[in-house]
Structure formats: C-alpha cells, structure tokens
XYZ file of N, CA, C and O in Angstrom:
304
model
N 189.127 269.120 116.108
C 190.071 269.010 115.120
C 190.423 270.380 114.291
O 191.372 271.141 114.069
N 189.469 270.132 113.277
C 188.724 271.487 113.103
C 188.645 273.077 113.507
O 189.820 274.064 113.301
N 188.267 272.897 114.561
C 187.969 273.889 116.020
C 189.139 274.637 115.974
O 189.980 275.360 116.456
N 190.947 273.083 116.698
C 191.619 273.261 116.849
C 192.822 274.419 115.696
O 193.264 274.976 115.801
N 192.148 273.507 114.718
C 193.553 274.289 113.749
C 192.139 275.781 112.819
O 193.624 277.055 112.941
N 191.124 276.039 113.924
C 190.757 277.221 112.891
C 191.443 278.212 114.251
O 191.373 279.446 114.470
N 191.208 278.012 115.906
C 191.471 278.654 116.072
C 192.968 278.856 116.855
O 193.599 280.126 117.285
N 194.031 278.062 115.857
C 195.624 278.455 116.188
C 195.699 279.426 115.018
O 196.639 280.088 115.604
N 195.183 278.967 114.239
C 195.411 279.812 112.660
C 194.937 281.316 113.600
O 195.486 282.155 112.930
N 193.919 281.523 114.327
C 193.076 282.712 114.839
C 194.194 283.192 115.341
O 194.313 284.815 115.094
N 194.609 282.981 116.150
C 195.795 283.336 116.820
C 197.020 283.778 116.702
O 197.651 284.705 116.916
N 197.248 282.879 115.632
C 198.647 282.869 115.325
C 198.260 284.634 114.209
O 199.145 285.067 114.509
N 196.925 284.276 113.352
C 196.737 285.766 112.685
C 196.563 287.335 113.773
O 196.727 288.390 112.903
N 195.362 287.045 114.694
C 195.752 288.504 115.382
C 197.112 288.884 115.729
O 196.969 290.763 116.632
N 198.301 287.773 116.550
C 199.153 288.075 116.820
C 200.525 288.845 115.468
O 201.374 289.327 115.723
N 200.417 288.944 114.366
C 200.789 289.449 113.425
C 200.556 290.311 112.760
O 199.300 291.045 112.947
N 201.444 290.991 112.496
C 201.635 292.525 112.111
C 201.840 292.392 110.067
O 201.908 291.407 110.034
N 201.063 293.228 109.364
C 201.685 292.504 107.829
C 203.132 292.533 107.844
O 202.972 291.472 106.372
N 203.792 293.015 108.480
C 205.223 292.325 107.638
C 205.358 290.857 108.154
O 206.225 290.898 107.667
N 204.860 290.892 109.483
C 205.261 289.192 109.410
C 204.443 288.538 108.735
O 204.627 287.166 108.771
N 203.068 288.811 108.961
C 202.269 288.393 107.256
C 203.117 287.859 106.350
O 202.686 286.602 105.747
N 204.159 288.739 105.885
C 204.603 288.789 104.476
C 206.015 287.971 104.200
O 207.048 288.288 103.222
N 206.528 288.147 105.671
C 207.803 287.266 105.497
C 208.262 286.163 105.941
O 207.306 285.157 106.564
N 209.020 285.848 105.019
C 209.189 283.803 104.621
C 209.850 283.740 105.269
O 210.517 284.119 106.598
N 209.171 282.153 106.400
C 209.820 281.600 106.823
C 210.255 280.087 106.682
O 209.121 279.491 106.042
N 210.702 279.009 107.533
C 211.423 277.966 107.427
C 210.000 277.045 107.365
O 209.488 277.693 108.389
N 209.342 276.259 106.460
C 208.682 275.158 106.699
C 209.014 273.442 106.633
O 209.725 273.957 105.455
N 208.623 273.355 106.966
C 208.485 271.712 106.444
C 207.458 270.677 105.678
O 206.230 270.753 106.976
N 207.140 270.274 104.700
C 206.019 269.605 104.249
C 205.679 268.579 105.209
O 206.962 267.977 105.468
N 204.928 268.158 104.852
C 204.028 266.542 105.450
C 205.339 265.635 104.347
O 205.480 264.430 105.240
N 205.880 265.334 103.410
C 206.772 264.521 103.115
C 207.879 265.053 103.161
O 209.328 264.789 102.990
N 208.423 265.660 104.046
C 209.459 266.292 104.807
C 210.414 267.849 103.819
O 211.560 267.708 103.755
N 210.097 268.253 103.096
C 210.536 268.733 102.029
C 210.650 270.367 102.905
O 209.837 271.044 103.329
N 211.362 271.072 102.692
C 211.845 272.139 103.421
C 211.447 273.245 102.343
O 211.965 273.130 101.323
N 210.975 274.016 102.693
C 210.939 275.202 101.639
C 210.426 276.436 102.754
O 210.508 276.840 103.672
N 210.692 277.435 101.745
C 210.311 278.829 102.601
C 209.304 279.798 102.147
O 208.963 280.138 100.369
N 207.969 279.871 102.927
C 206.905 280.234 102.860
C 206.468 281.531 104.198
O 206.684 281.846 104.625
N 205.700 282.865 103.295
C 205.385 283.945 103.901
C 203.778 283.301 104.375
O 203.003 282.654 103.142
N 202.972 283.596 105.815
C 201.805 283.387 105.727
C 200.809 284.145 105.015
O 199.945 283.139 104.520
N 201.113 284.866 104.310
C 199.960 285.835 104.241
C 199.630 284.940 102.349
O 198.504 284.592 102.416
N 199.892 284.489 101.597
C 199.999 283.118 100.703
C 199.275 282.669 101.039
O 198.396 281.628 99.488
N 200.146 281.890 102.070
C 199.812 280.749 102.212
C 198.177 280.621 102.451
O 197.034 279.681 102.582
N 197.553 281.658 103.792
C 196.228 282.530 103.944
C 194.691 282.313 102.750
O 194.197 281.542 102.737
N 195.940 282.538 102.322
C 195.264 283.913 100.886
C 194.775 281.867 99.637
O 193.697 281.714 99.616
N 195.940 281.812 99.781
C 195.519 280.190 99.186
C 194.726 279.111 99.867
O 193.651 278.263 99.055
N 194.414 278.943 100.573
C 193.604 278.104 101.649
C 191.951 278.547 101.256
O 191.144 277.770 101.198
N 191.843 280.165 101.737
C 190.424 280.817 101.406
C 190.268 280.393 99.855
O 189.374 280.158 99.614
N 190.818 280.789 98.447
C 190.656 280.251 97.719
C 190.313 279.007 97.102
O 189.358 278.490 96.654
N 190.864 278.142 97.549
C 190.930 276.871 97.502
C 189.070 276.165 98.573
O 188.719 275.718 97.536
N 189.015 276.413 99.677
C 188.077 276.643 99.833
C 186.619 277.102 99.384
O 185.573 276.512 98.682
N 186.964 278.075 98.424
C 185.554 278.787 97.806
C 185.755 278.546 96.420
O 184.836 277.877 95.798
N 186.180 277.045 95.573
C 186.332 276.590 94.310
C 185.998 275.479 94.788
O 184.901 275.350 94.056
N 185.461 275.060 96.104
C 184.663 274.088 96.114
C 183.004 274.487 96.631
O 182.727 273.314 96.187
N 183.538 274.898 97.675
C 181.382 275.831 97.204
C 181.940 275.982 95.738
O 180.102 275.897 96.175
N 182.010 276.724 95.161
C 181.644 277.083 93.954
C 181.156 275.662 93.106
O 180.167 275.299 92.592
N 181.923 274.369 93.136
C 181.966 273.726 93.226
C 180.223 272.089 93.097
O 179.716 272.006 92.561
N 180.300 272.822 94.370
C 179.215 271.365 95.327
C 177.713 272.716 94.940
O 176.856 271.750 94.452
N 177.799 274.017 95.163
C 176.455 274.650 93.851
C 177.009 274.254 92.893
O 175.121 273.909 92.405
N 176.893 274.033 91.510
C 176.959 273.891 90.119
C 176.446 272.707 90.455
O 175.639 272.936 89.708
N 177.407 271.347 90.980
C 176.059 270.067 91.112
C 174.982 270.387 91.715
O 174.072 269.589 90.755
N 174.908 271.224 92.768
C 173.370 270.832 93.379
C 172.601 272.040 92.080
O 171.577 271.109 91.968
N 172.809 272.767 91.245
C 171.935 273.604 90.334
C 171.484 272.564 89.971
O 170.522 272.413 88.792
N 173.160 271.362 89.074
C 173.072 270.529 88.072
C 171.940 269.813 88.340
O 171.100 268.351 87.272
N 171.705 268.673 89.547
C 170.799 267.853 89.871
C 169.718 268.916 90.127
O 169.018 268.320 90.468
N 169.576 269.694 90.195
C 167.810 270.966 90.151
C 167.479 271.411 91.665
O 166.448 271.032 92.132
N 168.322 270.849 92.164
C 168.565 271.079 93.662
C 168.940 272.845 94.294
O 170.417 272.390 94.658
N 168.318 273.688 93.858
C 169.216 274.999 93.910
C 169.396 275.319 95.544
O 168.530 275.131 96.230
N 170.404 275.724 95.354
C 170.998 276.303 96.956
C 170.812 277.253 97.375
O 170.813 278.972 96.765
N 170.656 278.122 98.261
C 170.315 279.092 99.608
C 171.334 279.691 99.676
O 172.009 281.056 99.890
N 172.622 278.907 99.376
C 173.652 279.983 99.962
C 174.758 277.649 100.501
O 174.131 276.692 100.306
N 176.145 278.464 100.171
C 176.856 277.215 100.461
C 177.905 277.562 101.653
O 178.979 278.021 100.871
N 177.552 277.202 103.166
C 178.393 277.618 103.947
C 179.121 276.331 104.258
O 177.941 275.322 104.932
N 180.370 276.677 104.473
C 181.145 275.479 105.282
C 181.187 275.750 106.425
O 182.205 276.033 106.492
N 180.757 275.510 107.835
C 180.698 275.652 108.774
C 182.296 275.147 109.129
O 182.864 274.504 108.949
N 182.947 276.145 110.473
C 184.120 275.481 111.104
C 183.844 274.657 111.818
O 184.322 273.873 112.245
N 182.523 274.717 113.075
C 182.219 274.073 113.838
C 181.140 272.544 113.952
O 180.750 272.261 112.570
C-alpha cells in the first residue's frame, strides 16, 4: 500500500506546476469534513511529520545506548 501511495503522490507532483501545488482545492477528510486545502502545505506537513518521528526514534536509540548510523524509513 505504501508503494501505491508513493507512486500516486509522485505522479501527482510530477504533473503539477507551482500554481497547481498552491491552488486550494476541496477535499473530504476520513471523518466526512469538507476542507479547502492546497497540495503544497499538505506535502510539507507530511514530510515534517516524518522527520519529527525520525528524530524521536533517534533520541530513543541514543537514550538506550544504541547509537544509530542513520534513520532511514524506506518507502518500499
């Protein structure tokens, strides 16, 4: 599923110009709420969320005395 989502996201981003990435569009949340969102901030939020969790994992590993060489969360 992650691979499918990655491929769909990559295809969407490849087909958008800057104006398209910043143009708000209607979306419906999983709760059924209607929102007006631009894709660029959504992608940015997703990336910062990922990096936040990578930092948490790194900190936990260091606190447990298990230094890490890197913290890559693979897509596939």
